[in-house]
XYZ file of C-alpha atoms in Angstrom:
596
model
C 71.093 184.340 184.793
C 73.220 181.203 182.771
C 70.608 179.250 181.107
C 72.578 176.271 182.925
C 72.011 177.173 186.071
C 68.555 177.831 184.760
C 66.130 178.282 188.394
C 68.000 176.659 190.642
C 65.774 177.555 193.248
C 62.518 176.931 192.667
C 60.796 179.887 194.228
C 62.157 181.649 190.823
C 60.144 179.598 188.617
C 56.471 179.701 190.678
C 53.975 181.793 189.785
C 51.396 183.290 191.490
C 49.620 180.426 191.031
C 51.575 178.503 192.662
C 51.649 180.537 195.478
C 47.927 181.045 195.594
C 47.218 177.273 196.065
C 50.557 176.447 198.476
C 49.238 179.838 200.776
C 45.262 177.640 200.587
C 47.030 174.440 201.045
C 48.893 175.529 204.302
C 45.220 176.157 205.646
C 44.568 172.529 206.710
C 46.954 171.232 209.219
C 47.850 167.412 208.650
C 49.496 165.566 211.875
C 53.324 164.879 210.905
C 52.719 161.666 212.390
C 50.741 160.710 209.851
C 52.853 160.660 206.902
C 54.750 157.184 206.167
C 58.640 156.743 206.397
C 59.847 158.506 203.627
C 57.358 161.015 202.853
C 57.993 164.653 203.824
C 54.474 165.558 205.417
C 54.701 168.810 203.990
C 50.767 170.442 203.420
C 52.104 172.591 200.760
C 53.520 170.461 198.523
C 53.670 171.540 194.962
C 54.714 170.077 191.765
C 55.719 172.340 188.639
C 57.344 170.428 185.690
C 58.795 172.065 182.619
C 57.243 170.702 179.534
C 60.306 169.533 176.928
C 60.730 169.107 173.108
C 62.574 165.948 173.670
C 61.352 162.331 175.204
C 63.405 162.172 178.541
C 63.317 159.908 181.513
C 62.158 161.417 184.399
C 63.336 159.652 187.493
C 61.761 161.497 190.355
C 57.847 160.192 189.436
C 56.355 158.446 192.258
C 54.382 156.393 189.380
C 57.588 154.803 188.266
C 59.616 156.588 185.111
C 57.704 158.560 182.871
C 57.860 159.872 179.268
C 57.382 163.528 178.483
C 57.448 164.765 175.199
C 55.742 168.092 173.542
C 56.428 171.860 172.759
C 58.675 173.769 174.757
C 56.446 175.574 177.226
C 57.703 178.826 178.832
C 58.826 178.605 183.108
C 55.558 181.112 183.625
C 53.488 178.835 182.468
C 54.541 175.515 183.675
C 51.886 172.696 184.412
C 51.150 172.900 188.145
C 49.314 169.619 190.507
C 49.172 169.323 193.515
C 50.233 166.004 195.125
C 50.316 165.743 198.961
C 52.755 162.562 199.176
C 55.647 163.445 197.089
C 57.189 165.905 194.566
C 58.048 165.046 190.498
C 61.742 165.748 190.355
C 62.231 167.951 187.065
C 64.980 166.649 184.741
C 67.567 169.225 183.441
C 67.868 168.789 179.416
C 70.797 166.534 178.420
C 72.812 169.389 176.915
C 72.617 171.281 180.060
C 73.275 169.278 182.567
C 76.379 170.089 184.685
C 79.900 167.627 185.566
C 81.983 165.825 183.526
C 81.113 163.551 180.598
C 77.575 164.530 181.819
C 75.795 163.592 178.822
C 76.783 159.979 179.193
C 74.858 160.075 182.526
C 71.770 157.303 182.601
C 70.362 158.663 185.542
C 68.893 162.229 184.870
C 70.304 165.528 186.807
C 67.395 167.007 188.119
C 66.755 170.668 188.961
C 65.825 169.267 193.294
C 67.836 166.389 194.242
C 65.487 165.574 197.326
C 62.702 165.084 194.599
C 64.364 161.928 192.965
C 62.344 159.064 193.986
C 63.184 156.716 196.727
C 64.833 154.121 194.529
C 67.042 156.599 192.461
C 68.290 157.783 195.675
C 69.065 154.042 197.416
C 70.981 153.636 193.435
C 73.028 156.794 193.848
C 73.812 156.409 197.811
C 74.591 152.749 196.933
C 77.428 154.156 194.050
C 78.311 156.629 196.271
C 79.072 153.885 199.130
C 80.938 151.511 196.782
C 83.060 154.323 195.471
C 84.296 155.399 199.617
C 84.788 151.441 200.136
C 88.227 152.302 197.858
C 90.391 154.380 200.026
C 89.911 152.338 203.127
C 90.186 148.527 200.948
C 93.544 150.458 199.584
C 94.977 150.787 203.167
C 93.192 147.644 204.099
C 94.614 145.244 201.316
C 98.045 145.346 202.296
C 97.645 144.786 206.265
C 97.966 140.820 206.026
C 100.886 141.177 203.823
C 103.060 143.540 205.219
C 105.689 141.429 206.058
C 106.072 139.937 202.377
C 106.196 143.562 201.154
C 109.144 144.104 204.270
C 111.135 141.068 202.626
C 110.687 141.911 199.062
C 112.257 145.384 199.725
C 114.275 144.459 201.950
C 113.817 147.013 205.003
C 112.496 147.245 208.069
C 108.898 146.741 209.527
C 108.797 150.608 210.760
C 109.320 151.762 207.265
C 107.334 149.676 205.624
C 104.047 150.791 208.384
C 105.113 154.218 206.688
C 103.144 153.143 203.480
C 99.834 152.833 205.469
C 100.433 155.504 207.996
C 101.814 158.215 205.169
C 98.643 156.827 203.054
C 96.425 157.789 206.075
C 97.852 160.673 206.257
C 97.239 161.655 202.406
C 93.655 160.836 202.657
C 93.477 164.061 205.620
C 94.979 166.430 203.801
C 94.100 165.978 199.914
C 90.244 165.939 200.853
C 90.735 170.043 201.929
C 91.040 170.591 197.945
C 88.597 167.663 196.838
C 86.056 169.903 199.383
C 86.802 172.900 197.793
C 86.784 171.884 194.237
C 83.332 170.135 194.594
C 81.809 172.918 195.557
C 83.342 174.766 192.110
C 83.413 171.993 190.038
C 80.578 169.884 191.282
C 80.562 166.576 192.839
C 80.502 164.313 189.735
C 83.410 166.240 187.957
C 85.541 165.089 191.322
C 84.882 161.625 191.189
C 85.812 161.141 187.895
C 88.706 162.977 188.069
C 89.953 161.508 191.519
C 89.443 158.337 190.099
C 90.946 158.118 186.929
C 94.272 159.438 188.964
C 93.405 156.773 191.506
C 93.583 153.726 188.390
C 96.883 155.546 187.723
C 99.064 155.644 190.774
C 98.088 152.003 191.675
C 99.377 151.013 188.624
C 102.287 152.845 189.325
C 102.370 151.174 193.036
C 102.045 147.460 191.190
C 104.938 148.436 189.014
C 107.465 150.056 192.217
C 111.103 149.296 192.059
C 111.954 150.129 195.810
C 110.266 150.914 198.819
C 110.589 155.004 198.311
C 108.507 154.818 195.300
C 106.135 152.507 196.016
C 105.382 154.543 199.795
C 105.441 157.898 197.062
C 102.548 156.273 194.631
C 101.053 155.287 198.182
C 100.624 158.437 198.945
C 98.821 159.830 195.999
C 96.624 156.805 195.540
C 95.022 157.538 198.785
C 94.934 161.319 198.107
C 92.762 160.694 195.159
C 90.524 158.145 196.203
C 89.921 160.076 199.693
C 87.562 162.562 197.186
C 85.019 160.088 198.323
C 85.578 161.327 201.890
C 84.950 164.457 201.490
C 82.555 164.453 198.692
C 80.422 161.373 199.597
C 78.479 163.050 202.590
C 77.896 165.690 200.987
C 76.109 163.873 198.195
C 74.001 162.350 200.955
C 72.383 165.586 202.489
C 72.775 166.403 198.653
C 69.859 163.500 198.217
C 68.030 162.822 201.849
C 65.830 164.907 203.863
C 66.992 165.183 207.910
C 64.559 163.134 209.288
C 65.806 160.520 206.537
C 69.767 161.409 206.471
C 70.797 159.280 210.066
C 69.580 155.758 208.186
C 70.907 156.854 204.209
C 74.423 158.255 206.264
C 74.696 154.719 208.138
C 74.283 153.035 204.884
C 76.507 155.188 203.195
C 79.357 154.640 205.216
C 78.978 150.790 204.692
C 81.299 151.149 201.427
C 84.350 152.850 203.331
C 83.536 149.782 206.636
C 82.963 147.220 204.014
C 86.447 147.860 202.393
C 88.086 146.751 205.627
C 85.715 143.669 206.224
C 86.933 142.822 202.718
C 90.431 143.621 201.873
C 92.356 142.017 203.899
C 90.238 138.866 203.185
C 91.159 139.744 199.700
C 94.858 141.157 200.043
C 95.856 137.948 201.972
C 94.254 135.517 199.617
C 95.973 137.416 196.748
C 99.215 137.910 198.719
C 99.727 134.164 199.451
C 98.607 132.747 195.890
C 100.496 135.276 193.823
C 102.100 137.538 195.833
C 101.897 140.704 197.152
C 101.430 142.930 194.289
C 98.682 141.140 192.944
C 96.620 142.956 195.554
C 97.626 146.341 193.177
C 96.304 145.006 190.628
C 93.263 144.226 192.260
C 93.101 148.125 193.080
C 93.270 148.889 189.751
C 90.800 146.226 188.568
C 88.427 147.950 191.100
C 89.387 152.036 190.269
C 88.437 150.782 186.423
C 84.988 149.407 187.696
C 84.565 152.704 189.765
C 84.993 154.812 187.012
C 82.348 153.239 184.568
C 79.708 153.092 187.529
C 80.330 156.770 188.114
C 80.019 157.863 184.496
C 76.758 156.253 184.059
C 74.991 156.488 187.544
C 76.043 159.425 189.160
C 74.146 162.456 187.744
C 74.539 165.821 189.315
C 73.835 167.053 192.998
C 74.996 169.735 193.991
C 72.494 172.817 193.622
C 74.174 175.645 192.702
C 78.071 175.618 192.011
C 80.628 178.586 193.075
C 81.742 180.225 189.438
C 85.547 181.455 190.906
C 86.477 183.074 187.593
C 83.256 185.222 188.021
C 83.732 185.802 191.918
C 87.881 186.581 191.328
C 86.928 188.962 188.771
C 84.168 190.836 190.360
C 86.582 191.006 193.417
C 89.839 192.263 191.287
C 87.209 195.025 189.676
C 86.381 196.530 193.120
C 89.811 196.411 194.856
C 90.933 198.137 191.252
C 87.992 200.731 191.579
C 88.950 200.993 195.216
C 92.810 201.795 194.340
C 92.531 203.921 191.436
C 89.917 205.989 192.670
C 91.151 208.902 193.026
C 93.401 209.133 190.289
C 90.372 208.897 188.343
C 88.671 211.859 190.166
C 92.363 213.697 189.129
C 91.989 212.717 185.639
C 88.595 213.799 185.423
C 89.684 217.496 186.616
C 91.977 217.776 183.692
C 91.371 219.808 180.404
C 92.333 217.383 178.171
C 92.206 214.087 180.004
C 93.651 211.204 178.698
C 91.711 208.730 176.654
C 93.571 205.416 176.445
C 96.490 205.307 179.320
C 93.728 204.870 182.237
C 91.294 201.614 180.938
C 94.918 199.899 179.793
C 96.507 200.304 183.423
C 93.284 199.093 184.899
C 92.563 196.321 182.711
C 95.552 194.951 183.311
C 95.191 195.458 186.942
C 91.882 193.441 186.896
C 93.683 190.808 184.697
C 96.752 190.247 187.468
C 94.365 190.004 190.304
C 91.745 187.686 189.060
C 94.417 185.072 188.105
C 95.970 185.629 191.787
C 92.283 185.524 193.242
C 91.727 182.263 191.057
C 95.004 180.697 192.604
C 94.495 181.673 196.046
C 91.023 180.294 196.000
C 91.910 176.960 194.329
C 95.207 176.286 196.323
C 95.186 178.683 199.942
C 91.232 178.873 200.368
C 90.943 175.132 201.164
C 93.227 175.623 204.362
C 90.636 177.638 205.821
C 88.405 174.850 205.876
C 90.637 173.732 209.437
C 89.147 177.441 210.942
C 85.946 175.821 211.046
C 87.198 174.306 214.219
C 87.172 177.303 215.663
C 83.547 176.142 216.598
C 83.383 174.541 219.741
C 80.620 172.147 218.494
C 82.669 171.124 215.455
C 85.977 170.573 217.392
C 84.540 168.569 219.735
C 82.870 166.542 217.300
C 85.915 166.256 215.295
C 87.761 165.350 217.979
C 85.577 162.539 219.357
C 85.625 160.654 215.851
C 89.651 161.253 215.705
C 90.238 159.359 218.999
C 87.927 156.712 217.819
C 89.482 156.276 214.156
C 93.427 156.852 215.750
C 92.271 153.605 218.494
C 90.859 152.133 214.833
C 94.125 151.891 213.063
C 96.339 151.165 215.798
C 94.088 147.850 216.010
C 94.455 147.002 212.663
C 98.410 147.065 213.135
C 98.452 144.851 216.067
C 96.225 142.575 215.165
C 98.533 142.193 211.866
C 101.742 141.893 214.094
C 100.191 139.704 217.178
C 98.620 136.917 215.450
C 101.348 136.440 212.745
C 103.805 135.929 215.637
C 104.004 133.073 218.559
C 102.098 132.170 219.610
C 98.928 131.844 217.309
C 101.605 131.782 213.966
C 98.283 132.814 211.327
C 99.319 132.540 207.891
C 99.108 135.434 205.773
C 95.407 134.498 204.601
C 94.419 133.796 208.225
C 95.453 136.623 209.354
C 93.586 138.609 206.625
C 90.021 136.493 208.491
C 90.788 138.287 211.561
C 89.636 141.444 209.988
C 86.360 140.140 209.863
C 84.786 140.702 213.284
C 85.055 143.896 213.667
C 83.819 144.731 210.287
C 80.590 142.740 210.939
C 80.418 145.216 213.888
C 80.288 147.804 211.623
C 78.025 146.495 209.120
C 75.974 146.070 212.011
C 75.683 149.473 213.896
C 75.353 151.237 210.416
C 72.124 148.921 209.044
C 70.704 149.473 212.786
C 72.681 152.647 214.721
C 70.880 154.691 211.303
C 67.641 153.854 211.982
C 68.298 154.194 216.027
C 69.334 157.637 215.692
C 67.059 158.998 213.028
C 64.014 157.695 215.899
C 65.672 159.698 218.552
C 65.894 162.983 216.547
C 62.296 162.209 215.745
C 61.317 161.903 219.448
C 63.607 164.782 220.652
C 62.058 167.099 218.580
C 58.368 165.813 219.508
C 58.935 165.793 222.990
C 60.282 169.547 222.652
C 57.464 170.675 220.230
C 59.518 172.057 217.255
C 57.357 172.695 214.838
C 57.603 174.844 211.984
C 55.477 177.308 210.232
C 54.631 174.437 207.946
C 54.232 171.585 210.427
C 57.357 169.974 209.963
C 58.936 169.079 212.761
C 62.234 171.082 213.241
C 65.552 169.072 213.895
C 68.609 169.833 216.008
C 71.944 168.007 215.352
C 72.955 167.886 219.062
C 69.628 165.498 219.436
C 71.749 163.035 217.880
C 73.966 162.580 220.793
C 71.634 160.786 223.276
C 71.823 157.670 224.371
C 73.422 155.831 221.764
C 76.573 158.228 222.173
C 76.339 157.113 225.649
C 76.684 153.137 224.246
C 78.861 153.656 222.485
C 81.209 155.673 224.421
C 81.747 152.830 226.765
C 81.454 150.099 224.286
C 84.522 150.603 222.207
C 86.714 151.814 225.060
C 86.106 148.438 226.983
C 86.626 146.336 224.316
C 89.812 147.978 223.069
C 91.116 146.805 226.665
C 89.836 143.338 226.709
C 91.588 142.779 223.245
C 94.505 143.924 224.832
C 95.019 141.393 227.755
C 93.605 138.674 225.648
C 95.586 139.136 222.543
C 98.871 139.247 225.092
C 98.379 136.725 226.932
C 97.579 134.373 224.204
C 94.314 133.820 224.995
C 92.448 131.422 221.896
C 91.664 133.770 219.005
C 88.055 133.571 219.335
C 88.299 135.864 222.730
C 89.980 139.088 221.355
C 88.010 138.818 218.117
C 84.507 139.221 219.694
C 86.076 142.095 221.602
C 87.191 143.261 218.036
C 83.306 142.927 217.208
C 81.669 145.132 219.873
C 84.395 147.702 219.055
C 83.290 147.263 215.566
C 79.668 148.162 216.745
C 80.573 151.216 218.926
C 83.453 153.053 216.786
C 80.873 152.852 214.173
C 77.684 154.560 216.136
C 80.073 157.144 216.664
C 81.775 157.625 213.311
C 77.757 157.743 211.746
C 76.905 160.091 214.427
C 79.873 162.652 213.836
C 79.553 162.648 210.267
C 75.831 163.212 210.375
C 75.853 165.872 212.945
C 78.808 168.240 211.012
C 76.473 167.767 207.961
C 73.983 169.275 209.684
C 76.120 171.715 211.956
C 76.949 173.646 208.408
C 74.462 172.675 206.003
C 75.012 175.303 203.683
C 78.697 173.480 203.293
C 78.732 169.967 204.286
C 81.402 168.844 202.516
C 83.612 171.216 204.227
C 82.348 169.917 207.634
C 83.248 166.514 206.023
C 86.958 167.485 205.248
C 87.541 169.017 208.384
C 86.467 165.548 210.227
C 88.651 163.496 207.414
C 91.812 166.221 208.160
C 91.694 165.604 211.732
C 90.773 162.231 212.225
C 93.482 160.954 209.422
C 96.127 162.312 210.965
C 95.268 160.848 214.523
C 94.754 157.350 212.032
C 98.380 157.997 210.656
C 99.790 158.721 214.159
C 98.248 155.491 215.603
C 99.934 153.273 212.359
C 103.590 154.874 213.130
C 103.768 154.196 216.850
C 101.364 151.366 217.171
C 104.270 148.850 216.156
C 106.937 149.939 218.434
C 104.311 150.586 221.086
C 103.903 146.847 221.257
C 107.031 146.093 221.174
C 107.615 147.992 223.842
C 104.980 147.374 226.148
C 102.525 144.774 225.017
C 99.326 144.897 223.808
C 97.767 144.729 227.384
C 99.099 148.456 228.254
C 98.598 150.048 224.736
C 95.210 149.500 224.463
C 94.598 150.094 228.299
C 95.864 153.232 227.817
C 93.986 153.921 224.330
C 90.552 152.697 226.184
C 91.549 155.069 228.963
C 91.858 158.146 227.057
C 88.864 157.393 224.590
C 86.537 156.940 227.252
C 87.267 159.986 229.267
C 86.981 161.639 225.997
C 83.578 160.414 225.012
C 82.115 161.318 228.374
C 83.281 164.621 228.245
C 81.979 165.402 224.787
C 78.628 163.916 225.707
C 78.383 166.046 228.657
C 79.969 169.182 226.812
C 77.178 168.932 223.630
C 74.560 168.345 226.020
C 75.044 171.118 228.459
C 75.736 173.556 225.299
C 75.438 172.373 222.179
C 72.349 174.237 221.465
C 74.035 177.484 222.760
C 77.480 176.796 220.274
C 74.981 176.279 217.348
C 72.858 179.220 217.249
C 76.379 181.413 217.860
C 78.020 179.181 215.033
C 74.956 179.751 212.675
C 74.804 183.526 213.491
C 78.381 183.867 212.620
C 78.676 181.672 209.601
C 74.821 183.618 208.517
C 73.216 180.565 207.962
């Protein structure tokens, strides 16, 4: 094995020893219950930690950070203690560790990203979070100002909604590749890398002549920093435990709600004081911060990376072996065989199809990501968040077009407040709908007695789909139609925008909720179950900021969002009533075919 991906899994580095005193410490049987919030009540908790020449920071101690130094000390004989709270996360040595520019890394990369302690985790969640604020705050920033940027290239309102809806549309598709590389590259590799290109194309946007190339450097802004999309979540189950993941998700996905609480505070401020590519330059002001919190604070997290090169090649050697089998059986036969014509013709048939195995895995692989939706339980789940997140953005236009217009007249930075409510809806559900859902999965599981081998109580993603799915799924749907008739009939501002709030508070319980459960539908590939959710639910978001506009136009705001609330709460009922009658049958078939 690489001495960089040096025991992985840590059942490779115990020795019997280890095994002797987990096997005595399973003996006694301590309640569950009886742990505190973030400990894993696990009986058999071990710690083994490699012994280092070097003085390193170790940032999984439950004592705070401590300082190791000493002779190197063999993996068989590693110092083993048992501790029945928590486990010492074991650093990686700075000239191993994994991702780009690794070395510069403050935090350590550890060999068991769950064993980091409870403050390194809130730190890297918390980067994590700020980093997916950047792709929503860059379709955000330009809602308030859309009109300016319609005047100053002198076209039409239709194409200029293009820029956010094509953006939208960017940030479904590019995350199929972010996905995929992550799971190659590792996670910290794609952030940098996404964001460095995401400082780049917003300068690019600041600096557009006409409205084809700024909508082009649109585009591939939001490509890059949707990474964060697909990339994030899977840091998080990266990090948390289950029991823990509902309450770290919901505070996760306060960066990518928080950028539309604050940029179109921001972009109109900007837009009105110094026009309306000052709110580029704000991007890139922010993609520059990003960048030097990532280097330093982001170690590490994924496990075990996919080596492609190795994979292609091992794959281009058998289908060679395969093919030229029996002309080596025929060369064999002959009396004076040749020596040299043979290996050449093969090795160059190995070379030819590991560079087309490397290709088709870096650039045609990713589309099969959108067959995981093959799996009733995913689609559905995909589906739910889609209709929620299309309803989302076809908000956010009208409540740009209606209250710039007669007869509320907002100014640009006005306008830009409005954008407020239903972000403190989201803030909201995700510091509370968390914690709300983690203590149903605990009490589902309890009331159904799964416990394992171990005494850990076993959890089921469908348990996440109770009650609060049931909130929520009339929640937003009813206050999508009360903005509607409000906002139309000119009602004062304050009535539509505390409809704006509860939808705030019930799009988010469901966009936690779908996140969480793919995570755990497929947690062998997370961020896949991610990308899927960002492919799908994008493209409804893109769909619902190219018709919202003439929509209205058309037919008011009253009938749009009557018809939206319509459709999304048929929707969630059905998908309630669909998980709970079989999601427990679609995930035991979806983890017996995917062998997980």
């Amino acid at each position: 094995m690489d001495k960089k991906d040096y025991d992985r899994d840590p059942e490779k580095n115990e020795d019997s020893t280890v095994t002797s005193t987990a096997t005595s410490a399973r003996s006694s049987t301590v309640p569950v219950d009886a742990f505190p919030p973030g400990m894993t009540g696990d009986p058999d908790t071990t710690v083994a930690a490699a012994l280092s020449p070097s003085t390193e920071e170790v940032p999984g101690s439950s004592e705070g950070n401590l300082s190791r130094s000493g002779p190197p000390v063999s993996p068989d004989k590693r110092a083993v203690s048992i501790r029945s709270e928590t486990r010492t996360a074991v650093p990686v040595p700075r000239a191993e560790r994994r991702g780009l520019l690794a070395r510069f890394a403050i935090i350590a990369e550890v060999e068991e990203p769950k064993d980091y302690t409870r403050r390194t985790k809130w730190i890297i969640t918390f980067i994590v979070a700020v980093a997916g604020a950047a792709a929503p705050m860059g379709s955000g920033i330009l809602l308030p100002a859309l009109h300016d940027v319609t005047l100053a290239f002198s076209t039409t309102p239709t194409v200029t909604n293009l820029n956010i809806a094509l953006y939208m549309l960017s940030m479904s598709i590019f995350p199929l590749w972010w996905s995929s590389f992550s799971e190659t590259l590792g996670r910290r590799t794609i952030y940098l890398t996404s964001f460095a290109l995401f400082l780049l194309f917003n300068i690019l946007s600041a600096v557009s002549t006409n409205i084809a190339m700024f909508i082009v450097m649109r585009i591939l802004s939001g490509g890059a920093a949707a990474s964060v999309q697909a990339v994030g979540a899977g840091t998080i189950a990266d990090l948390w435990e289950v029991k823990e993941r509902g309450r770290a998700m919901g505070m996760f996905y306060l960066g990518p709600l928080c950028g539309p609480l604050l940029s179109p505070i921001i972009g109109g401020a900007l837009s009105q004081g110094l026009g309306w590519r000052s709110s580029m330059w704000f991007l890139v002001f922010y993609g520059g911060v990003l960048i030097l919190g990532l280097l330093f604070f982001l170690p590490e997290t994924l496990k075990q990376k996919i080596d492609v090169v190795a994979e292609a090649e091992k794959d281009a050697v058998q289908e060679t072996a395969g093919a030229d089998s029996a002309s080596l059986t025929l060369s064999r036969t002959r009396s004076r065989p040749s020596l040299y014509r043979t290996p050449t013709r093969q090795s160059v048939q190995i070379t030819t199809r590991k560079y087309a195995a490397i290709l088709r895995r870096c650039f045609l692989d990713p589309l099969r990501i959108i067959l995981y939706l093959r799996f009733p339980a995913v689609a559905i789940t995909v589906y739910y968040a889609s209709i929620t997140f299309g309803t989302l953005y076809a908000l956010n236009i009208s409540v740009q077009q209606t209250f710039s217009r007669p007869p509320y007249n907002f100014s640009t930075t006005v306008v830009g407040l409005l954008y407020i409510p239903n972000s403190l809806g989201y803030v909201l559900a995700s510091i509370f709908g968390g914690r709300w859902v983690d203590a149903i999965m605990l009490r589902e599981a309890r009331k159904a007695g799964r416990y394992g081998e171990d005494g850990k109580l076993q959890f089921r993603p469908e348990d996440r789909m109770k009650e609060n799915a049931w909130m929520a799924g009339v929640m937003f749907p009813a206050a999508l139609v009360w903005y509607g008739w409000t906002a139309e009939k000119g009602v004062h501002w304050i009535v539509p925008m505390i409809a704006n709030f509860f939808f705030g508070i019930g799009s988010m319980l469901v966009f936690a909720m779908a996140t969480t459960m793919l995570t755990e539908f497929m947690p062998n590939k997370s961020s896949h179950g991610i990308a899927v959710n960002n492919f799908v639910r994008n493209i409804f978001s893109c769909v619902g900021g190219i018709v919202a506009e003439p929509l209205i136009v058309a037919i008011g705001d009253g009938w749009l969002f009557t018809g939206l609330g319509v459709v999304a709460f048929g929707s969630g009922i059905a998908v309630i009533l669909a998980m709970k009658r079989c999601g427990a049958r679609w995930r035991v078939r979806m983890d017996r075919e995917m062998g997980t």
